Coordinates of C-alpha atoms (C1' of nucleotides) in Angstrom, one line a residue:
Chain I
M1 CA 140.2 4.7 74.6
N2 CA 141.3 4.7 71.0
A3 CA 144.5 5.8 69.3
R4 CA 143.8 9.5 69.5
G5 CA 143.1 9.3 73.2
E6 CA 139.4 9.6 72.8
T7 CA 136.6 7.6 74.4
P8 CA 133.4 7.2 72.6
L9 CA 131.9 9.6 75.1
S10 CA 134.3 12.4 74.4
R11 CA 133.5 12.2 70.7
Y12 CA 129.9 12.7 71.4
V13 CA 130.8 15.8 73.5
Q14 CA 133.0 17.1 70.7
I15 CA 130.1 16.9 68.3
L16 CA 127.9 18.8 70.7
E17 CA 130.6 21.4 71.2
T18 CA 131.1 21.8 67.5
V19 CA 127.4 22.3 66.9
A20 CA 127.2 24.8 69.8
A21 CA 130.1 26.8 68.5
A22 CA 128.5 27.1 65.1
R23 CA 126.3 30.1 64.5
T24 CA 123.9 28.2 62.4
G25 CA 123.0 24.5 62.1
L26 CA 125.7 22.2 60.8
T27 CA 125.4 19.3 58.4
L28 CA 126.9 15.9 59.0
T29 CA 129.6 16.7 56.5
E30 CA 130.5 19.9 58.2
I31 CA 130.8 18.3 61.5
G32 CA 132.9 15.5 60.0
Q33 CA 135.3 18.0 58.5
Q34 CA 135.8 19.9 61.7
L35 CA 136.4 16.8 63.8
D36 CA 138.1 14.7 61.2
L37 CA 135.5 12.0 61.3
R38 CA 134.3 9.8 58.5
A39 CA 130.8 10.2 57.2
P40 CA 129.4 6.9 58.6
T41 CA 130.8 7.7 62.0
V42 CA 129.3 11.2 62.2
H43 CA 126.1 9.8 60.9
R44 CA 125.9 7.2 63.7
L45 CA 127.0 9.5 66.5
A46 CA 124.8 12.3 65.5
G47 CA 121.9 9.9 65.1
S48 CA 122.4 8.6 68.7
L49 CA 122.6 12.2 70.0
K50 CA 119.4 13.1 68.1
A51 CA 117.6 10.0 69.4
I52 CA 117.9 11.2 72.9
D53 CA 117.2 14.8 72.2
L54 CA 120.7 16.1 72.7
L55 CA 120.8 17.2 69.1
A56 CA 117.9 18.2 66.9
Q57 CA 117.5 18.5 63.2
I58 CA 116.1 21.6 61.7
E59 CA 112.7 20.9 60.3
G60 CA 113.1 20.1 56.6
S61 CA 116.8 20.5 56.6
K62 CA 119.9 18.4 57.0
S63 CA 121.4 20.7 59.6
Y64 CA 121.7 19.8 63.2
V65 CA 121.4 22.1 66.2
L66 CA 121.4 21.6 69.9
G67 CA 118.5 19.7 71.3
R68 CA 116.1 20.6 74.0
R69 CA 117.5 18.2 76.5
L70 CA 120.9 19.7 76.2
Q71 CA 119.7 23.2 76.5
L72 CA 117.9 22.2 79.7
L73 CA 121.0 20.7 81.1
L74 CA 123.1 23.7 80.1
H75 CA 120.8 26.2 81.7
S76 CA 120.7 24.2 84.9
T77 CA 124.4 25.1 85.3
L78 CA 123.4 28.7 85.9
S79 CA 123.1 29.5 89.5
L80 CA 120.5 31.9 90.8
T81 CA 122.9 34.7 91.1
D82 CA 123.9 34.5 87.4
Y83 CA 120.5 35.8 86.3
S84 CA 120.7 39.2 88.0
H85 CA 122.6 41.0 85.3
L86 CA 121.0 39.2 82.4
A87 CA 117.5 39.9 83.3
K88 CA 117.0 42.3 86.1
V89 CA 116.7 45.4 83.9
I90 CA 113.9 43.8 81.8
L91 CA 112.0 42.6 84.9
R92 CA 112.4 45.9 86.6
E93 CA 110.7 47.7 83.7
L94 CA 107.8 45.3 83.9
V95 CA 107.4 46.0 87.6
D96 CA 107.3 49.7 86.9
E97 CA 104.7 49.3 84.3
L98 CA 102.4 46.9 86.1
G99 CA 103.1 47.8 89.7
E100 CA 103.2 44.2 90.8
T101 CA 105.9 41.6 91.6
V102 CA 107.6 40.0 88.7
H103 CA 109.7 36.8 88.6
L104 CA 111.6 34.8 86.2
A105 CA 111.1 31.0 86.4
R106 CA 113.2 28.2 85.0
L107 CA 112.1 24.7 84.1
N108 CA 113.9 22.4 86.4
G109 CA 113.0 18.7 86.1
A110 CA 109.3 18.6 86.8
V111 CA 108.9 21.9 88.6
A112 CA 109.3 25.6 87.8
E113 CA 111.9 27.3 89.9
S114 CA 111.9 31.0 90.6
V115 CA 115.4 32.3 89.8
L116 CA 114.9 36.0 90.0
M117 CA 112.3 38.2 91.6
V118 CA 111.8 42.0 91.4
Q119 CA 109.3 43.8 93.6
P120 CA 107.6 47.2 93.3
E121 CA 108.8 49.9 95.7
G122 CA 107.3 49.5 99.1
S123 CA 106.1 45.9 98.6
N124 CA 107.4 43.5 101.2
R125 CA 105.4 40.4 100.5
A126 CA 107.7 37.8 98.9
F127 CA 105.4 35.9 96.6
V128 CA 108.0 34.0 94.7
Q129 CA 111.4 34.5 96.2
P130 CA 114.3 33.0 94.2
G131 CA 114.7 29.4 94.9
R132 CA 111.0 28.7 95.5
E133 CA 109.8 25.8 93.5
L134 CA 106.4 26.2 91.8
P135 CA 104.3 23.3 90.5
L136 CA 103.8 23.3 86.7
H137 CA 100.1 22.8 87.0
A138 CA 99.2 25.3 89.6
A139 CA 101.3 28.4 89.0
A140 CA 101.0 30.8 86.2
S141 CA 104.7 30.7 85.3
G142 CA 104.5 26.9 85.6
K143 CA 101.6 26.6 83.2
A144 CA 103.2 29.0 80.8
M145 CA 106.1 26.5 80.5
L146 CA 104.1 23.3 80.6
A147 CA 101.9 24.4 77.8
F148 CA 104.8 24.5 75.4
Q149 CA 106.5 21.3 76.2
S150 CA 106.3 18.1 74.1
A151 CA 103.3 15.9 74.4
D152 CA 105.6 13.3 75.8
F153 CA 106.7 15.6 78.6
V154 CA 103.1 16.6 79.4
D155 CA 102.0 13.0 79.5
R156 CA 104.8 12.1 81.8
Y157 CA 103.9 15.0 84.1
L158 CA 100.3 14.1 84.2
A159 CA 101.0 10.4 84.8
K160 CA 102.0 11.3 88.4
P161 CA 99.5 12.6 90.9
R162 CA 99.4 16.4 91.4
A163 CA 99.0 18.3 94.6
R164 CA 96.0 20.4 95.5
F165 CA 96.7 23.8 97.1
T166 CA 93.4 25.6 97.2
E167 CA 89.8 24.7 96.3
N168 CA 90.5 26.3 92.9
T169 CA 93.6 24.2 92.1
K170 CA 93.0 22.2 88.9
V171 CA 94.3 18.7 89.3
G172 CA 92.3 16.6 86.9
K173 CA 94.1 15.5 83.7
D174 CA 91.5 16.7 81.3
E175 CA 91.0 19.9 83.3
I176 CA 94.7 20.6 83.0
R177 CA 95.0 19.7 79.3
A178 CA 92.1 22.1 78.6
E179 CA 93.9 24.8 80.6
L180 CA 97.1 24.3 78.7
E181 CA 95.2 24.6 75.5
R182 CA 93.8 27.8 76.8
V183 CA 97.3 29.1 77.5
R184 CA 98.4 28.3 74.0
T185 CA 95.5 30.0 72.3
S186 CA 95.3 33.0 74.5
G187 CA 99.0 33.5 74.8
I188 CA 99.0 33.9 78.5
A189 CA 98.6 31.7 81.6
V190 CA 96.4 32.7 84.5
C191 CA 96.5 31.4 88.0
D192 CA 93.6 32.7 90.0
N193 CA 93.7 31.6 93.6
E194 CA 95.0 28.2 92.5
L195 CA 98.2 28.1 94.4
D196 CA 98.3 30.8 97.1
A197 CA 94.9 32.1 98.4
G198 CA 94.0 35.6 97.4
V199 CA 96.7 35.8 94.8
L200 CA 96.3 36.3 91.1
S201 CA 99.1 35.8 88.7
Y202 CA 99.9 35.7 85.0
G203 CA 102.6 33.8 83.2
H204 CA 104.2 34.0 79.7
P205 CA 106.7 31.7 78.1
V206 CA 110.3 32.7 77.2
R207 CA 112.0 30.8 74.4
V208 CA 115.7 30.1 74.2
K209 CA 117.8 29.2 71.2
G210 CA 116.1 26.5 69.2
G211 CA 112.7 27.8 70.2
Y212 CA 112.5 25.7 73.4
V213 CA 110.5 27.1 76.3
L214 CA 112.8 26.8 79.3
Y215 CA 111.8 29.9 81.1
S216 CA 108.8 32.0 81.8
I217 CA 107.9 35.3 83.3
G218 CA 105.3 35.6 86.0
V219 CA 103.5 38.6 87.4
T220 CA 101.9 38.2 90.8
G221 CA 99.7 40.4 92.9
L222 CA 96.9 40.4 95.4
A223 CA 93.8 39.3 93.5
D224 CA 91.7 42.2 94.8
R225 CA 93.9 44.8 93.5
F226 CA 95.5 43.1 90.5
R227 CA 92.2 42.1 88.9
A228 CA 91.7 45.8 88.0
T229 CA 94.4 45.5 85.3
P230 CA 92.9 44.2 82.0
T231 CA 94.3 40.8 81.0
E232 CA 95.2 42.1 77.5
V233 CA 97.4 44.8 79.0
V234 CA 99.3 42.2 81.0
R235 CA 99.6 39.9 78.1
A236 CA 101.0 42.6 75.8
K237 CA 103.6 43.8 78.3
L238 CA 104.7 40.2 79.2
S239 CA 104.9 39.4 75.6
H240 CA 107.2 42.3 75.0
A241 CA 109.4 41.5 77.9
A242 CA 109.6 37.8 76.9
A243 CA 110.8 38.8 73.5
L244 CA 113.6 40.8 75.1
L245 CA 114.5 38.0 77.3
S246 CA 114.5 35.5 74.4
K247 CA 117.0 37.7 72.7
E248 CA 119.1 37.7 75.9
F249 CA 119.0 33.9 76.0
G250 CA 119.9 33.6 72.4
S251 CA 116.6 32.6 70.9
V252 CA 116.8 35.0 68.1
E253 CA 119.6 33.9 65.7
Chain E
M1 CA 120.5 -0.8 73.5
N2 CA 120.0 -2.8 76.6
A3 CA 116.9 -4.4 78.2
R4 CA 115.6 -1.1 79.6
G5 CA 115.9 0.6 76.3
E6 CA 119.0 2.5 77.3
T7 CA 122.2 3.1 75.4
P8 CA 125.4 3.7 77.2
L9 CA 125.1 7.3 76.1
S10 CA 121.7 7.8 77.6
R11 CA 122.9 6.6 81.0
Y12 CA 125.6 9.2 80.9
V13 CA 123.1 11.9 80.2
Q14 CA 120.8 10.6 83.0
I15 CA 123.6 10.9 85.4
L16 CA 124.3 14.5 84.3
E17 CA 120.6 15.3 84.6
T18 CA 120.4 13.8 88.0
V19 CA 123.3 15.8 89.2
A20 CA 121.9 18.9 87.6
A21 CA 118.5 18.5 89.2
A22 CA 120.1 18.2 92.7
R23 CA 120.6 21.4 94.5
T24 CA 123.8 20.2 96.1
G25 CA 126.5 17.7 95.0
L26 CA 125.5 14.1 94.9
T27 CA 127.6 11.1 96.0
L28 CA 127.9 8.0 93.9
T29 CA 125.6 6.1 96.2
E30 CA 122.9 8.8 95.8
I31 CA 123.2 8.8 92.0
G32 CA 123.0 5.0 92.0
Q33 CA 119.9 5.0 94.1
Q34 CA 118.1 7.5 91.9
L35 CA 118.9 5.7 88.7
D36 CA 118.9 2.2 90.1
L37 CA 122.4 1.5 89.1
R38 CA 124.9 -0.7 91.0
A39 CA 127.8 0.9 92.7
P40 CA 130.6 -0.3 90.3
T41 CA 128.5 1.0 87.4
V42 CA 128.0 4.4 88.7
H43 CA 131.6 4.6 89.7
R44 CA 132.8 3.8 86.2
L45 CA 130.3 6.1 84.5
A46 CA 130.9 9.0 86.8
G47 CA 134.6 8.5 86.4
S48 CA 134.4 8.7 82.7
L49 CA 132.3 11.9 82.9
K50 CA 134.7 13.4 85.3
A51 CA 137.7 12.5 83.1
I52 CA 136.4 14.7 80.3
D53 CA 135.2 17.5 82.6
L54 CA 131.5 17.0 82.3
L55 CA 131.3 16.2 86.0
A56 CA 133.6 17.5 88.7
Q57 CA 134.1 16.4 92.2
I58 CA 133.9 18.9 95.0
E59 CA 137.3 19.5 96.4
G60 CA 137.9 17.3 99.4
S61 CA 134.5 15.7 99.1
K62 CA 132.9 12.7 97.5
S63 CA 130.1 14.7 96.0
Y64 CA 129.9 15.2 92.3
V65 CA 128.6 18.4 90.6
L66 CA 128.4 19.5 87.0
G67 CA 131.7 20.1 85.3
R68 CA 133.0 23.2 83.6
R69 CA 132.8 21.8 80.1
L70 CA 129.0 22.2 80.3
Q71 CA 129.4 25.8 81.3
L72 CA 131.6 26.3 78.3
L73 CA 128.9 24.8 76.1
L74 CA 126.4 27.1 77.7
H75 CA 128.3 30.3 77.2
S76 CA 128.8 29.5 73.5
T77 CA 125.0 29.5 73.1
L78 CA 124.4 32.7 74.9
S79 CA 123.3 35.7 72.8
L80 CA 126.0 37.9 71.4
T81 CA 124.1 41.1 71.7
D82 CA 123.7 43.1 74.8
Y83 CA 126.5 41.6 76.8
S84 CA 125.7 43.1 80.2
H85 CA 125.7 46.7 80.9
L86 CA 128.4 46.4 83.4
A87 CA 130.8 44.8 80.9
K88 CA 130.3 47.9 78.7
V89 CA 131.1 50.2 81.6
I90 CA 134.3 48.3 82.4
L91 CA 135.5 48.3 78.9
R92 CA 134.7 52.0 78.5
E93 CA 136.8 52.8 81.5
L94 CA 139.7 50.9 80.0
V95 CA 139.3 52.9 76.8
D96 CA 139.4 56.1 78.7
E97 CA 142.6 55.0 80.5
L98 CA 144.4 53.7 77.5
G99 CA 143.0 55.7 74.7
E100 CA 142.7 52.7 72.5
T101 CA 140.0 50.4 71.2
V102 CA 139.0 47.7 73.7
H103 CA 137.0 44.5 72.9
L104 CA 135.6 41.5 74.8
A105 CA 136.2 38.2 73.1
R106 CA 134.5 34.9 73.7
L107 CA 135.9 31.5 73.1
N108 CA 133.8 29.9 70.4
G109 CA 134.9 26.5 69.2
A110 CA 138.4 27.0 67.8
V111 CA 138.2 30.8 67.3
A112 CA 137.8 33.9 69.4
E113 CA 134.8 35.9 68.7
S114 CA 134.5 39.5 69.4
V115 CA 131.3 40.1 71.3
L116 CA 131.6 43.7 72.4
M117 CA 133.8 46.6 71.3
V118 CA 134.3 50.1 72.7
Q119 CA 136.2 52.8 70.9
P120 CA 137.8 56.0 72.0
E121 CA 136.1 59.2 71.1
G122 CA 136.8 60.2 67.5
S123 CA 138.2 56.9 66.5
N124 CA 136.5 55.4 63.5
R125 CA 138.7 52.5 62.6
A126 CA 136.7 49.3 63.6
F127 CA 139.5 46.9 64.5
V128 CA 137.4 44.2 66.0
Q129 CA 133.7 44.9 65.6
P130 CA 131.4 42.5 67.3
G131 CA 131.0 39.3 65.4
R132 CA 134.5 39.3 63.9
E133 CA 136.2 36.0 64.4
L134 CA 139.8 36.1 65.5
P135 CA 142.3 33.3 65.2
L136 CA 143.5 31.9 68.5
H137 CA 147.1 31.9 67.4
A138 CA 147.3 35.3 65.8
A139 CA 145.3 37.7 67.9
A140 CA 146.1 38.9 71.4
S141 CA 142.7 38.1 72.7
G142 CA 142.9 34.7 71.1
K143 CA 146.3 33.9 72.6
A144 CA 145.1 35.1 76.0
M145 CA 142.4 32.4 75.9
L146 CA 144.4 29.6 74.2
A147 CA 147.2 29.9 76.7
F148 CA 144.8 28.8 79.5
Q149 CA 143.0 25.9 77.8
S150 CA 143.7 22.3 78.6
A151 CA 146.6 20.6 77.0
D152 CA 144.1 18.5 75.1
F153 CA 142.5 21.6 73.6
V154 CA 145.8 23.1 72.6
D155 CA 146.9 19.8 71.0
R156 CA 143.8 19.6 68.9
Y157 CA 144.1 23.2 67.9
L158 CA 147.7 22.7 66.8
A159 CA 146.9 19.5 65.0
K160 CA 145.3 21.5 62.2
P161 CA 147.2 23.9 60.0
R162 CA 147.0 27.6 60.9
A163 CA 146.7 30.6 58.6
R164 CA 149.4 33.2 58.1
F165 CA 148.3 36.8 58.0
T166 CA 151.5 38.8 57.9
E167 CA 155.1 38.0 57.8
N168 CA 155.1 38.2 61.6
T169 CA 152.4 35.6 62.1
K170 CA 153.6 32.7 64.2
V171 CA 152.3 29.5 62.7
G172 CA 154.8 26.8 63.9
K173 CA 153.7 24.5 66.6
D174 CA 156.8 25.0 68.8
E175 CA 156.7 28.7 68.1
I176 CA 153.2 28.9 69.3
R177 CA 153.7 26.7 72.4
A178 CA 156.6 29.0 73.4
E179 CA 154.4 32.0 72.8
L180 CA 151.6 30.5 75.0
E181 CA 154.2 29.9 77.7
R182 CA 155.2 33.5 77.5
V183 CA 151.6 34.6 77.9
R184 CA 151.3 32.4 81.1
T185 CA 154.4 33.7 82.7
S186 CA 154.1 37.4 81.7
G187 CA 150.3 37.5 82.3
I188 CA 149.6 39.2 79.1
A189 CA 149.4 38.3 75.4
V190 CA 150.9 40.5 72.8
C191 CA 150.1 40.6 69.1
D192 CA 152.5 42.8 67.2
N193 CA 151.8 43.0 63.5
E194 CA 150.8 39.4 63.4
L195 CA 147.2 39.7 62.3
D196 CA 146.6 43.1 60.9
A197 CA 149.5 45.1 59.5
G198 CA 150.5 48.1 61.6
V199 CA 148.4 47.1 64.5
L200 CA 149.5 46.2 68.0
S201 CA 147.3 44.6 70.6
Y202 CA 147.3 43.1 74.0
G203 CA 145.1 40.4 75.5
H204 CA 144.2 39.3 79.0
P205 CA 142.2 36.3 80.1
V206 CA 138.8 36.5 81.9
R207 CA 137.8 33.6 84.1
V208 CA 134.2 32.5 84.6
K209 CA 132.7 30.4 87.3
G210 CA 134.9 27.4 88.0
G211 CA 138.0 29.2 86.9
Y212 CA 137.7 28.4 83.3
V213 CA 138.9 31.0 80.8
L214 CA 136.1 31.6 78.3
Y215 CA 136.6 35.2 77.6
S216 CA 139.4 37.7 77.2
I217 CA 139.8 41.4 76.9
G218 CA 141.8 42.9 74.0
V219 CA 143.2 46.3 73.5
T220 CA 144.1 47.3 70.0
G221 CA 145.8 50.3 68.5
L222 CA 148.0 51.5 65.7
A223 CA 151.4 50.2 66.5
D224 CA 153.2 53.5 65.9
R225 CA 151.2 55.2 68.5
F226 CA 150.3 52.4 70.9
R227 CA 154.0 51.3 71.3
A228 CA 154.5 54.4 73.5
T229 CA 152.5 52.9 76.3
P230 CA 154.6 50.6 78.5
T231 CA 153.5 47.0 78.5
E232 CA 153.3 46.9 82.2
V233 CA 150.9 49.7 82.4
V234 CA 148.7 47.9 79.9
R235 CA 149.0 44.6 81.8
A236 CA 148.0 46.2 85.1
K237 CA 145.0 47.9 83.7
L238 CA 143.8 44.8 81.8
S239 CA 144.3 42.7 84.8
H240 CA 142.2 45.0 86.9
A241 CA 139.4 45.1 84.4
A242 CA 139.6 41.3 84.0
A243 CA 139.0 40.8 87.7
L244 CA 135.9 43.0 87.5
L245 CA 134.6 41.1 84.5
S246 CA 135.3 37.8 86.3
K247 CA 133.1 38.9 89.0
E248 CA 130.5 39.9 86.5
F249 CA 130.5 36.5 84.9
G250 CA 130.2 34.7 88.2
S251 CA 133.8 33.5 88.7
V252 CA 133.7 34.6 92.3
E253 CA 131.1 32.6 94.2
Chain Q
dT1 C1' 116.2 14.1 30.7
dA2 C1' 120.7 12.4 31.5
dA3 C1' 125.0 13.1 33.6
dT4 C1' 127.6 14.6 37.4
dA5 C1' 129.2 15.4 42.0
dC6 C1' 128.7 15.1 46.5
dA7 C1' 125.9 14.1 50.8
dA8 C1' 123.5 10.8 53.4
dT9 C1' 122.7 6.1 54.6
dT10 C1' 123.2 1.0 55.1
dC11 C1' 126.0 -3.1 55.9
dC12 C1' 129.0 -5.7 58.5
dG13 C1' 133.2 -8.0 60.7
dA14 C1' 137.0 -6.7 63.7
dA15 C1' 138.2 -4.2 67.6
dA16 C1' 137.1 -1.8 71.7
dA17 C1' 134.3 -0.4 75.5
dC18 C1' 130.9 -1.6 78.7
dA19 C1' 128.4 -4.2 82.5
dG20 C1' 128.1 -5.5 86.9
dG21 C1' 129.2 -9.7 90.3
dA22 C1' 132.7 -10.6 93.6
dA23 C1' 135.9 -9.0 96.6
dA24 C1' 139.1 -5.9 98.6
dA25 C1' 140.2 -1.3 100.4
dC26 C1' 138.7 2.7 102.6
dC27 C1' 136.2 5.6 105.8
dG28 C1' 133.8 7.7 109.7
dC29 C1' 132.0 6.5 114.1
dC30 C1' 131.5 4.6 118.2
Chain Z
dG1 C1' 140.0 -2.0 117.4
dG2 C1' 135.6 -3.4 115.5
dC3 C1' 131.5 -2.3 112.6
dG4 C1' 128.5 -0.8 108.7
dG5 C1' 128.5 1.4 104.7
dT6 C1' 130.7 3.5 100.7
dT7 C1' 134.2 3.5 97.2
dT8 C1' 137.4 1.2 94.4
dT9 C1' 139.7 -2.6 91.9
dC10 C1' 139.4 -6.8 89.3
dC11 C1' 137.8 -9.4 85.7
dT12 C1' 135.3 -11.8 81.9
dG13 C1' 131.2 -12.4 79.0
dT14 C1' 128.4 -9.3 76.4
dT15 C1' 127.4 -5.3 73.9
dT16 C1' 128.6 -1.3 71.4
dT17 C1' 131.5 1.1 68.4
dC18 C1' 134.3 1.9 64.3
dG19 C1' 134.8 3.0 59.7
dG20 C1' 135.8 0.9 54.8
dA21 C1' 133.0 -0.3 51.1
dA22 C1' 129.0 -0.1 48.7
dT23 C1' 124.3 2.0 48.0
dT24 C1' 120.9 5.4 47.9
dG25 C1' 119.5 10.2 47.8
dT26 C1' 119.7 14.9 46.1
dA27 C1' 120.9 19.0 44.0
dT28 C1' 123.2 21.1 40.0
dT29 C1' 124.6 21.3 35.3
dA30 C1' 124.7 20.0 30.6

DNA sequence: TAATACAATTCCGAAAACAGGAAAACCGCC
DNA sequence: GGCGGTTTTCCTGTTTTCGGAATTGTATTA
């Protein structure tokens, strides 16, 4: 504890708070002015924060913004009930358009966690009730997130063995890498009988502030019926809803 | 950097992430097991995190959960636009009852930021349009938040010089501390010609999950007209609306 | 192109914080 | 009251931090 009653830790936090409060990225000098810290000090502290992904530096700029790891941590403070007002309206609209169950999934460690589900009138099959954890390699909403994580994250995920749920589940490393590539190029993740038998679902990433993919939307239906809807229709509608959610989560600055 | 490639900072973050990933609170022993840390080490690290509100201990339990400071950080990254529908409804009701402009302000670093404004029919004077930043010492909604922050926060705020806007603006440290005390005891913040000339406004805190004051409601009107409304009437109505908003923001679990 | 101003970075010794073994205190449970 | 485990205190060698001074980098202007 130094003269001002601060621990090293609390100064780190103050820097994060300062950056969070700013509308745009902040330079080292700006941070230093706000917190009354000398240039070398800010430089070192911000460097340490950046090294572990708590802060990030805007590409080709000197400005710092919050890092992916911090965003993840922050969003994990939201409880399941917190999402209702943020996102229910947007999901409801999707349900009305597609006639299938829609859910919002959140990246939580190495799994996708359903945080909100909206069902069409009359449906009673709970495909992905809030709280359910979905594997990143075998659920559409999971793939939609995994496909946009850092290479490092994907490597770590693939380093551990993955569960097989149906005969269609893709578990091989190369198989999954190819699948993720497909998600990135086509703009939509598909899960056809890979997790729950007889179920077809689509997933689309949702970006938060900083461009990180921390959420995804999933649409799930019985394969026999849902297959009738063209993939491109699903992609377009998911994409639109994702854009709205991104705005909600502060992705658009 | 120690043998395992960890800095002190990264161990703090690991602890936070471990706690975040757990569905329930974690005890020191559980954290230690997951991260392979000895008991005294976890004890000290968790203690430091708790000291600055990054971790919190469940009342009457040994389990640790994420602290409110992380929530504060999160809220400051949430999108400004489209603050929930219900919030708008609540503010609209206040406008109808009081006949004056109402806004919702959010604590953002060392300023209050208007994130939502609702005006009475026919009014065209934009007192506090969304995006406007209000000083914590010279706006009613600002005072309403400042009065309920930690002593540490207030000390840091008062350490820097404050701007004077009118001859009524209170800028002295003691003057402001007394004013904050008045807000706490009376339950309402008043700003009479202190920021904008000829304008009178009232502010009331809004608590989020964990009891932290991160938002406030402000009512603003021309002093000549608005002074006719008894303060107690304003306080009661603001208090009611604040309770509804608290529920909206997840203060009630 | 040189001159200027300021931001970012590197260096480094003194000072402070951290690490974790040992041991004591505390707790819930027979 | 005794027992097994968890939490807390104590303490010293080790590591990290702090920030002044000096250096390099980078726009902007003359």
